[in-house]
CSV table of C-alpha atoms and ligand atoms in Angstrom, one decimal:
chain,number,residue,atom,x,y,z
A,19,MET,CA,24.3,4.3,-26.2
A,20,ALA,CA,26.8,4.8,-22.5
A,21,SER,CA,27.6,8.7,-22.9
A,22,VAL,CA,31.0,9.8,-22.8
A,23,VAL,CA,30.9,13.0,-21.2
A,24,GLN,CA,29.0,14.4,-18.2
A,25,PRO,CA,25.6,13.6,-18.4
A,26,ASN,CA,22.7,16.0,-17.0
A,27,ALA,CA,25.2,18.8,-16.7
A,28,ASP,CA,23.9,21.6,-18.2
A,29,HIS,CA,26.3,24.0,-17.2
A,30,VAL,CA,29.2,21.6,-19.0
A,31,THR,CA,29.8,22.8,-22.0
A,32,TYR,CA,32.6,21.1,-24.3
A,33,PRO,CA,34.5,22.7,-27.6
A,34,LEU,CA,33.3,20.9,-31.1
A,35,ARG,CA,36.5,19.4,-31.1
A,36,VAL,CA,34.9,16.9,-28.7
A,37,VAL,CA,32.4,16.7,-30.2
A,38,VAL,CA,33.8,15.2,-33.3
A,39,GLU,CA,35.8,13.1,-31.1
A,40,ALA,CA,32.4,11.8,-29.0
A,41,THR,CA,30.4,11.8,-32.4
A,42,GLY,CA,32.6,10.1,-34.6
A,43,LEU,CA,30.6,13.0,-37.5
A,44,SER,CA,32.9,14.9,-39.0
A,45,GLU,CA,33.3,19.4,-38.2
A,46,HIS,CA,31.6,19.2,-42.5
A,47,VAL,CA,28.3,17.2,-41.2
A,48,LEU,CA,28.2,18.5,-38.1
A,49,ARG,CA,27.7,22.1,-39.3
A,50,ALA,CA,26.0,21.0,-41.9
A,51,TRP,CA,23.0,19.2,-39.8
A,52,GLU,CA,22.7,22.8,-37.5
A,53,ARG,CA,22.5,25.2,-40.1
A,54,ARG,CA,20.1,23.1,-42.6
A,55,HIS,CA,18.4,20.8,-39.8
A,56,SER,CA,18.9,22.7,-36.7
A,57,ILE,CA,19.3,19.2,-35.0
A,58,VAL,CA,21.0,20.4,-31.8
A,59,GLN,CA,21.8,24.5,-31.0
A,60,PRO,CA,24.8,25.0,-29.7
A,61,GLN,CA,26.3,28.0,-27.5
A,62,ARG,CA,28.4,30.0,-28.4
A,63,THR,CA,31.7,31.8,-27.0
A,64,PRO,CA,31.6,35.8,-26.5
A,65,GLY,CA,34.0,35.0,-29.3
A,66,GLY,CA,32.5,33.2,-31.6
A,67,SER,CA,33.2,29.3,-30.8
A,68,ARG,CA,30.6,26.8,-30.5
A,69,ARG,CA,29.7,24.8,-27.1
A,70,TYR,CA,27.5,22.1,-27.6
A,71,ARG,CA,25.6,20.4,-23.6
A,72,ALA,CA,26.2,16.9,-23.1
A,73,ARG,CA,22.4,15.8,-24.1
A,74,GLU,CA,23.4,17.6,-27.5
A,75,ILE,CA,26.4,15.3,-28.0
A,76,ASP,CA,24.5,12.0,-26.8
A,77,ARG,CA,21.5,13.9,-29.1
A,78,LEU,CA,24.1,13.6,-32.5
A,79,ARG,CA,25.3,10.6,-31.7
A,80,LEU,CA,21.5,9.3,-31.2
A,81,ALA,CA,21.0,11.5,-34.5
A,82,LYS,CA,24.4,9.6,-36.4
A,83,SER,CA,23.0,5.7,-34.7
A,84,ALA,CA,19.8,6.9,-37.1
A,85,VAL,CA,21.5,7.7,-39.8
A,86,GLU,CA,23.5,4.7,-40.3
A,87,VAL,CA,20.8,2.5,-40.3
A,88,GLY,CA,18.8,4.0,-43.3
A,89,HIS,CA,16.2,7.0,-42.3
A,90,ARG,CA,17.4,11.1,-43.4
A,91,ILE,CA,19.0,13.5,-41.2
A,92,GLY,CA,16.0,15.7,-42.6
A,93,ASP,CA,12.7,12.9,-41.4
A,94,LEU,CA,14.9,13.2,-37.8
A,95,ALA,CA,15.5,17.0,-36.9
A,96,GLN,CA,12.4,17.3,-35.2
A,97,LEU,CA,12.4,14.1,-33.2
A,98,SER,CA,11.9,14.3,-29.4
A,99,ASP,CA,15.5,11.9,-28.1
A,100,GLN,CA,13.2,8.9,-27.2
A,101,GLU,CA,11.6,8.8,-31.0
A,102,LEU,CA,15.3,9.3,-31.9
A,103,ARG,CA,16.3,5.7,-30.1
A,104,ALA,CA,13.2,4.7,-32.3
A,105,PHE,CA,14.4,5.6,-35.4
A,106,VAL,CA,17.7,3.9,-34.7
A,107,GLN,CA,15.2,0.1,-33.9
A,108,ARG,CA,13.7,0.9,-36.9
A,109,PRO,CA,16.0,0.2,-39.9
A,110,MET,CA,14.8,2.0,-42.8
A,111,SER,CA,14.3,-1.4,-44.8
A,112,ALA,CA,11.4,-2.0,-43.1
A,113,PRO,CA,9.0,-0.4,-45.2
A,114,VAL,CA,10.4,-2.1,-48.6
A,115,GLY,CA,8.6,-5.5,-47.7
A,116,ALA,CA,5.8,-4.0,-45.7
A,117,VAL,CA,4.9,-2.1,-49.7
A,118,GLU,CA,4.8,-5.7,-51.0
A,119,ARG,CA,2.8,-6.8,-48.1
A,120,VAL,CA,0.0,-4.1,-49.7
A,121,VAL,CA,0.9,-5.2,-53.0
A,122,GLY,CA,0.2,-8.9,-52.2
A,123,ALA,CA,-3.0,-8.2,-50.6
A,124,LEU,CA,-4.7,-5.3,-52.7
A,125,GLY,CA,-4.3,-8.1,-55.4
A,126,ARG,CA,-5.9,-10.6,-53.7
A,127,PHE,CA,-9.0,-8.2,-52.7
A,128,ASP,CA,-8.2,-7.8,-48.9
A,129,GLY,CA,-8.7,-4.6,-48.4
A,130,ASN,CA,-8.3,-5.1,-44.7
A,131,GLU,CA,-4.7,-6.8,-44.1
A,132,ALA,CA,-3.9,-4.5,-46.9
A,133,GLU,CA,-6.1,-1.4,-44.5
A,134,ARG,CA,-3.5,-3.2,-41.4
A,135,GLU,CA,-0.5,-3.0,-42.5
A,136,ILE,CA,-1.6,0.4,-43.4
A,137,GLY,CA,-2.0,1.2,-40.5
A,138,VAL,CA,1.4,-0.8,-39.3
A,139,GLN,CA,3.1,1.6,-41.2
A,140,LEU,CA,1.5,4.6,-40.3
A,141,SER,CA,1.8,4.5,-35.8
A,142,ALA,CA,5.2,3.5,-37.0
A,143,LEU,CA,6.4,6.1,-39.1
A,144,GLY,CA,4.6,9.1,-38.4
A,145,GLY,CA,2.8,10.5,-40.5
A,146,VAL,CA,5.6,13.0,-42.6
A,147,SER,CA,7.6,9.9,-43.1
A,148,PHE,CA,4.9,8.1,-44.0
A,149,CYS,CA,4.3,10.1,-47.1
A,150,ARG,CA,7.8,9.7,-47.6
A,151,SER,CA,9.4,6.7,-47.2
A,152,PHE,CA,6.0,4.5,-47.4
A,153,VAL,CA,3.4,6.6,-49.3
A,154,GLY,CA,5.9,7.2,-51.9
A,155,PRO,CA,7.0,3.6,-53.1
A,156,LEU,CA,3.5,2.3,-52.6
A,157,LEU,CA,1.8,4.3,-54.8
A,158,GLU,CA,5.0,3.6,-57.3
A,159,ARG,CA,4.6,0.1,-57.2
A,160,ILE,CA,0.7,-0.1,-57.2
A,161,GLY,CA,0.7,2.3,-60.7
A,162,GLU,CA,3.9,-0.3,-62.1
A,163,GLU,CA,1.3,-3.3,-61.4
A,164,TRP,CA,-1.8,-1.2,-62.5
A,165,ALA,CA,0.6,-0.7,-66.0
A,166,SER,CA,2.0,-4.5,-66.1
A,167,GLN,CA,-1.1,-5.5,-65.6
A,168,ARG,CA,-0.2,-7.4,-62.4
A,169,LEU,CA,-2.7,-6.0,-60.5
A,170,CYS,CA,-6.4,-5.1,-61.8
A,171,VAL,CA,-7.9,-1.4,-61.9
A,172,ALA,CA,-10.2,-2.9,-59.1
A,173,SER,CA,-7.3,-3.2,-56.2
A,174,GLU,CA,-6.0,-0.2,-57.8
A,175,HIS,CA,-9.5,1.5,-56.5
A,176,ILE,CA,-8.6,-0.4,-52.9
A,177,GLY,CA,-5.0,1.0,-52.7
A,178,SER,CA,-6.5,4.6,-53.6
A,179,ALA,CA,-8.9,4.4,-51.5
A,180,LEU,CA,-7.0,3.0,-47.9
A,181,VAL,CA,-4.8,5.5,-48.9
A,182,ARG,CA,-6.4,8.4,-49.4
A,183,SER,CA,-8.6,7.9,-45.9
A,184,ALA,CA,-5.1,7.4,-43.8
A,185,LEU,CA,-4.1,10.6,-45.6
A,186,GLY,CA,-7.2,12.2,-44.7
A,187,GLY,CA,-6.9,11.6,-41.1
A,188,ILE,CA,-3.2,12.7,-41.0
A,189,LEU,CA,-3.9,15.9,-42.1
A,190,ARG,CA,-7.2,16.3,-39.9
A,191,ALA,CA,-5.2,14.9,-37.0
A,192,ASN,CA,-2.9,17.7,-37.4
A,193,ARG,CA,-5.5,20.3,-38.4
A,194,SER,CA,-5.6,22.0,-34.5
A,195,GLY,CA,-2.8,24.0,-33.5
A,196,THR,CA,-0.9,25.3,-37.0
A,197,SER,CA,-1.1,28.8,-37.5
A,198,GLY,CA,1.6,29.7,-40.0
A,199,PRO,CA,0.7,31.1,-43.6
A,200,THR,CA,-2.1,29.3,-45.5
A,201,VAL,CA,-1.3,27.3,-48.5
A,202,LEU,CA,-4.1,25.8,-50.6
A,203,PHE,CA,-2.9,22.6,-52.1
A,204,THR,CA,-5.2,21.3,-55.4
A,205,THR,CA,-5.3,19.6,-58.5
A,206,LEU,CA,-5.7,21.6,-61.8
A,207,ALA,CA,-9.1,20.1,-64.1
A,208,PRO,CA,-8.2,17.8,-65.7
A,209,GLU,CA,-5.7,16.2,-62.9
A,210,THR,CA,-8.0,13.8,-60.3
A,211,HIS,CA,-4.8,12.2,-58.8
A,212,GLU,CA,-5.4,14.0,-55.8
A,213,LEU,CA,-2.6,12.0,-52.8
A,214,GLY,CA,0.4,14.2,-53.7
A,215,ALA,CA,-1.4,17.1,-53.1
A,216,LEU,CA,-2.9,15.5,-50.1
A,217,MET,CA,0.9,14.7,-48.9
A,218,ALA,CA,2.4,17.9,-49.9
A,219,ALA,CA,-0.6,19.7,-47.4
A,220,ILE,CA,0.5,17.0,-44.8
A,221,VAL,CA,4.5,18.2,-45.4
A,222,ALA,CA,3.7,21.8,-45.1
A,223,GLY,CA,1.2,21.4,-42.2
A,224,ALA,CA,4.1,19.8,-40.7
A,225,ALA,CA,6.6,22.5,-41.3
A,226,GLY,CA,4.3,25.6,-39.5
A,227,ILE,CA,1.9,26.3,-42.7
A,228,THR,CA,-1.2,26.4,-42.4
A,229,PRO,CA,-2.3,24.3,-45.6
A,230,HIS,CA,-5.8,24.2,-46.8
A,231,PHE,CA,-7.1,20.8,-49.2
A,232,LEU,CA,-8.9,21.9,-51.9
A,233,GLY,CA,-9.4,18.0,-53.4
A,234,SER,CA,-8.5,17.4,-57.1
A,235,ASP,CA,-10.0,19.1,-60.3
A,236,LEU,CA,-10.4,22.7,-59.9
A,237,PRO,CA,-11.4,25.1,-63.2
A,238,VAL,CA,-8.6,27.9,-62.0
A,239,GLY,CA,-11.8,30.0,-61.4
A,240,GLU,CA,-12.5,27.8,-58.5
A,241,ILE,CA,-9.0,28.6,-56.5
A,242,VAL,CA,-8.2,31.6,-57.4
A,243,GLY,CA,-11.6,32.6,-55.7
A,244,ALA,CA,-10.7,29.9,-52.9
A,245,ALA,CA,-6.7,31.8,-52.7
A,246,SER,CA,-8.2,34.6,-51.9
A,247,GLY,CA,-11.3,33.8,-49.7
A,248,ALA,CA,-8.5,32.4,-48.0
A,249,ALA,CA,-6.2,35.4,-48.1
A,250,ALA,CA,-3.2,31.9,-48.8
A,251,ARG,CA,0.4,33.5,-49.1
A,252,ALA,CA,1.1,30.3,-52.0
A,253,VAL,CA,-0.9,27.9,-53.6
A,254,ALA,CA,0.3,24.7,-54.4
A,255,VAL,CA,-0.6,22.4,-57.4
A,256,SER,CA,0.5,19.3,-58.1
A,257,VAL,CA,0.5,17.9,-61.6
A,258,VAL,CA,0.7,13.5,-61.4
A,259,SER,CA,-0.1,13.0,-65.5
A,260,ASN,CA,2.4,13.7,-67.8
A,261,GLY,CA,2.1,15.5,-70.7
A,262,ASP,CA,-1.5,16.7,-70.6
A,263,SER,CA,-1.4,20.6,-72.6
A,264,ALA,CA,-5.1,21.8,-70.7
A,265,THR,CA,-2.7,21.3,-67.2
A,266,ALA,CA,-0.1,23.4,-68.7
A,267,ARG,CA,-2.7,25.7,-70.6
A,268,ASN,CA,-4.3,26.6,-67.4
A,269,VAL,CA,-1.2,26.4,-64.3
A,270,ARG,CA,-0.3,29.2,-66.9
A,271,ALA,CA,-3.8,30.7,-66.9
A,272,LEU,CA,-3.4,30.9,-62.3
A,273,ARG,CA,-0.5,32.1,-62.7
A,274,ARG,CA,-2.3,35.5,-64.5
A,275,ARG,CA,-5.1,35.2,-62.1
A,276,LEU,CA,-3.1,34.9,-59.2
A,277,PRO,CA,-1.7,38.2,-57.4
A,278,ARG,CA,1.8,38.3,-57.9
A,279,SER,CA,2.9,38.4,-53.8
A,280,THR,CA,0.6,35.0,-53.6
A,281,HIS,CA,3.3,32.5,-54.3
A,282,LEU,CA,2.5,29.3,-57.4
A,283,TRP,CA,4.5,25.9,-56.5
A,284,VAL,CA,4.1,23.3,-58.9
A,285,GLY,CA,4.7,20.0,-58.0
A,286,GLY,CA,4.6,16.0,-58.8
A,287,ARG,CA,5.9,13.6,-61.4
A,288,GLY,CA,4.5,15.9,-64.7
A,289,ALA,CA,5.7,19.3,-62.9
A,290,PRO,CA,9.2,19.0,-64.9
A,291,SER,CA,8.3,18.6,-68.3
A,292,LEU,CA,5.2,21.7,-67.8
A,293,VAL,CA,6.9,24.8,-69.3
A,294,LEU,CA,6.4,27.3,-66.7
A,295,PRO,CA,5.1,30.6,-66.9
A,296,ARG,CA,7.6,33.6,-65.1
A,297,GLY,CA,6.4,32.9,-61.7
A,298,ALA,CA,5.1,29.4,-61.5
A,299,GLU,CA,8.0,27.5,-59.7
A,300,VAL,CA,8.6,24.2,-59.4
A,301,VAL,CA,9.2,22.0,-56.2
A,302,SER,CA,10.5,18.9,-57.1
A,303,THR,CA,10.3,17.2,-54.0
A,304,LEU,CA,8.2,17.1,-50.7
A,305,GLU,CA,12.3,17.8,-49.3
A,306,ASP,CA,12.0,21.3,-51.2
A,307,LEU,CA,8.2,22.2,-49.7
A,308,GLU,CA,9.0,21.7,-46.8
A,309,SER,CA,12.3,24.3,-47.1
A,310,ARG,CA,9.9,26.6,-49.2
A,311,SER,CA,7.1,26.3,-46.2
A,312,ARG,CA,10.2,27.1,-44.0
A,313,LEU,CA,11.4,30.5,-45.9
A,314,LEU,CA,8.0,31.7,-45.6
A,315,LEU,CA,7.3,31.4,-42.5
A,316,LEU,CA,10.2,33.5,-42.2
A,317,GLN,CA,8.5,36.9,-44.9
A,318,ARG,CA,5.6,36.8,-42.2
B,409,B12,C1,-3.6,6.0,-57.8
B,409,B12,C2,-4.0,6.8,-59.1
B,409,B12,C3,-4.6,6.6,-59.5
B,409,B12,C4,-6.0,6.8,-59.5
B,409,B12,C5,-6.1,8.3,-58.6
B,409,B12,C6,-6.9,8.1,-57.1
B,409,B12,C7,-6.4,9.6,-56.6
B,409,B12,N1,-7.9,9.6,-55.4
B,409,B12,O1,-5.8,10.5,-56.7
B,409,B12,C8,-7.2,7.0,-60.4
B,409,B12,C9,-7.4,5.6,-60.7
B,409,B12,C10,-8.3,8.1,-60.1
B,409,B12,C11,-6.0,7.4,-61.6
B,409,B12,C12,-6.1,7.8,-63.2
B,409,B12,C13,-5.5,7.7,-64.4
B,409,B12,N2,-4.3,7.1,-64.0
B,409,B12,CO1,-3.0,7.0,-62.2
B,409,B12,N3,-2.4,6.6,-61.6
B,409,B12,C14,-2.2,6.5,-60.0
B,409,B12,C15,-1.5,6.1,-59.0
B,409,B12,C16,-1.0,5.1,-58.3
B,409,B12,C17,-0.8,6.8,-57.9
B,409,B12,C18,-1.2,8.0,-58.2
B,409,B12,C19,-0.4,9.4,-57.1
B,409,B12,O2,-1.5,9.6,-56.3
B,409,B12,N4,0.6,9.8,-57.6
B,409,B12,C20,0.9,11.0,-56.9
B,409,B12,C21,2.9,11.0,-56.1
B,409,B12,C22,2.4,9.8,-54.9
B,409,B12,O3,3.9,10.3,-57.0
B,409,B12,P1,4.4,11.9,-57.7
B,409,B12,O4,3.9,12.3,-58.7
B,409,B12,O5,5.6,11.3,-58.5
B,409,B12,O6,4.8,13.1,-56.3
B,409,B12,C23,6.0,12.9,-55.7
B,409,B12,C24,6.6,13.9,-55.6
B,409,B12,O7,6.6,15.3,-56.4
B,409,B12,C25,5.8,14.8,-55.1
B,409,B12,N5,4.7,15.8,-54.9
B,409,B12,C26,3.5,16.0,-55.6
B,409,B12,N6,2.3,16.2,-56.3
B,409,B12,C27,3.3,17.2,-55.3
B,409,B12,C28,2.2,19.2,-54.7
B,409,B12,C29,3.4,19.5,-54.6
B,409,B12,C30,3.4,20.9,-54.3
B,409,B12,C31,4.7,19.0,-54.3
B,409,B12,C32,5.6,20.0,-53.8
B,409,B12,C33,5.7,18.1,-54.5
B,409,B12,C34,4.1,16.8,-54.9
B,409,B12,O8,4.9,14.0,-53.7
B,409,B12,C35,5.4,13.1,-54.3
B,409,B12,C36,6.6,12.0,-53.6
B,409,B12,O9,6.7,11.0,-53.6
B,409,B12,C37,-0.3,6.4,-60.4
B,409,B12,C38,1.3,5.8,-60.3
B,409,B12,C39,2.3,6.7,-59.7
B,409,B12,N7,3.7,6.4,-60.0
B,409,B12,O10,2.2,7.6,-58.9
B,409,B12,C40,-0.7,6.3,-61.9
B,409,B12,C41,-0.3,6.5,-62.3
B,409,B12,C42,0.3,8.3,-62.5
B,409,B12,N8,-1.7,6.9,-63.8
B,409,B12,C43,-2.1,6.5,-64.6
B,409,B12,C44,-2.9,6.8,-65.1
B,409,B12,C45,-2.4,6.7,-66.9
B,409,B12,C46,-3.9,7.2,-65.2
B,409,B12,C47,-5.3,7.1,-66.7
B,409,B12,C48,-4.6,7.9,-67.6
B,409,B12,C49,-5.9,5.8,-66.6
B,409,B12,C50,-7.2,5.8,-67.4
B,409,B12,N9,-6.6,5.0,-68.2
B,409,B12,O11,-7.8,6.4,-66.9
B,409,B12,C51,-5.3,8.0,-65.2
B,409,B12,C52,-6.2,9.7,-64.9
B,409,B12,C53,-6.7,10.5,-64.3
B,409,B12,C54,-6.7,12.1,-64.3
B,409,B12,N10,-7.5,12.2,-65.6
B,409,B12,O12,-6.1,12.3,-64.3
B,409,B12,C55,-0.4,6.7,-64.9
B,409,B12,C56,-0.1,8.3,-65.8
B,409,B12,C57,1.5,8.3,-66.9
B,409,B12,C58,1.5,9.4,-67.7
B,409,B12,N11,2.6,9.4,-68.1
B,409,B12,O13,0.9,10.4,-67.5
B,409,B12,C59,0.2,6.0,-63.5
B,409,B12,C60,2.1,6.9,-63.3
B,409,B12,C61,0.5,5.0,-63.6
B,409,B12,C62,1.7,3.9,-65.0
B,409,B12,N12,2.3,3.2,-64.5
B,409,B12,O14,1.3,4.1,-66.2
B,409,B12,N13,-5.0,6.5,-61.0
C-alpha cells in the first residue's frame, strides 16, 4: 500500500482534512475509532485541532482495509502495524470453512484432525479473535449438530475437550504480565457449561484485568469466599442453560452475599432470560465485557 504522505517524518503532521482524503474514512468514523478504540492518538494544536503523523495515517488505512475484508475494528485496535497487515491478508470468511472442517472431523471421531485445525485457527487469529470469531461459532455449530442428532454426544465431548484445552492454554500463556484489578470467572451450580466463562476470562485478561478462572458448578459460598480471599473487584458468572430456576436463585444469593462494592457481571446465552437482583448487571457480549474491564481499570 503506497503512502500518500511523507513516511518516517514524525515532526511533520497533517490536519484532519488530509487524513479524511488519504484514508477515505469519514470524519465521523475517524472520531469514533479514536474515541472508542484508540486506534491512533493524534497530537493536538494549542487550539485543540487534531494533527496526525504519517505513520498514523498509514495505520488508519491499514485498519480500514482490514475492516473491509470483514474484521471488526474492536479486534484490530491493539494490533501492531505488522499484525494489521497480516489481518488484511486474512479475510474473515476463513473461519467458516474451518468450523465446518472441525465439525466434520468430530463426526468421524478424528480428534487429531480437529485439534490440528483448532491449532491453525489459534495461531492465525490470536487468543481474543480465536474466542470471538472461531470458538463462539464452533460451539454454536456443535450445539446445533448435537441437538439435531447429526453429532453424537461422544463427538461433542471430543470437541468440548479440545476447545477446553486450547482456551486453558491461552489463559495460562497470558497469566504473567497482568497487573490490573482481579475479576473472578466461574459458573454457579448447577451450571456445568464452563467454556463461556473461560472465554470471558481470556478477553478480560487481554483488556488488562487479572482474571481468576474458578472452573464451573460452584456453590455460592465458595464464590463469596474466593472473592474475599482474592480481593476481587468483580465476579463474572456465565449462565448458558436457559430457564434454570436454581441458577436464578443462586445469582440472587450471590449478590446478597458479595460486598456491595464488588461488581456482579452475568453473561452467557442464558443471562438475558434471568430476572436479576438490583446490583447484578447483564454483560451480554465479550465486547461489552471489554468495555466493563476498561472502566474497572480506570476506577483504580
Ligand atoms: C459444550 C456443551 C456442553 C458440554 C459442556 C462442556 C464444558 N466443559 O463446558 C456438556 C456436555 C457438559 C453439556 C451438557 C449439557 N448441555 Co450443553 N452445550 C454445549 C455447547 C455445544 C457449548 C456450550 C458453551 O460452552 N457455550 C458457551 C458460549 C460459547 O456460548 P454463549 O453462552 O452463547 O456465550 C457467548 C457470550 O454470551 C459470551 N459469554 C459466555 N459466558 C459469558 C460470561 C460473561 C461474564 C460474559 C461477559 C460473556 C459471556 O461468550 C460467548 C461468546 O460467543 C452448547 C451449544 C451452544 N450454542 O452454546 C450446548 C447447550 C448449551 N447445551 C444444552 C443442553 C440441553 C445441555 C444438557 C442439559 C444436556 C443433557 N441432556 O445433559 C447438559 C446440561 C449441563 C448443565 N447442567 O449445565 C443446550 C441448552 C439449551 C437451553 N435452552 O438451555 C445447548 C444450547 C445445546 C442445544 N443446541 O440445545 N453441554
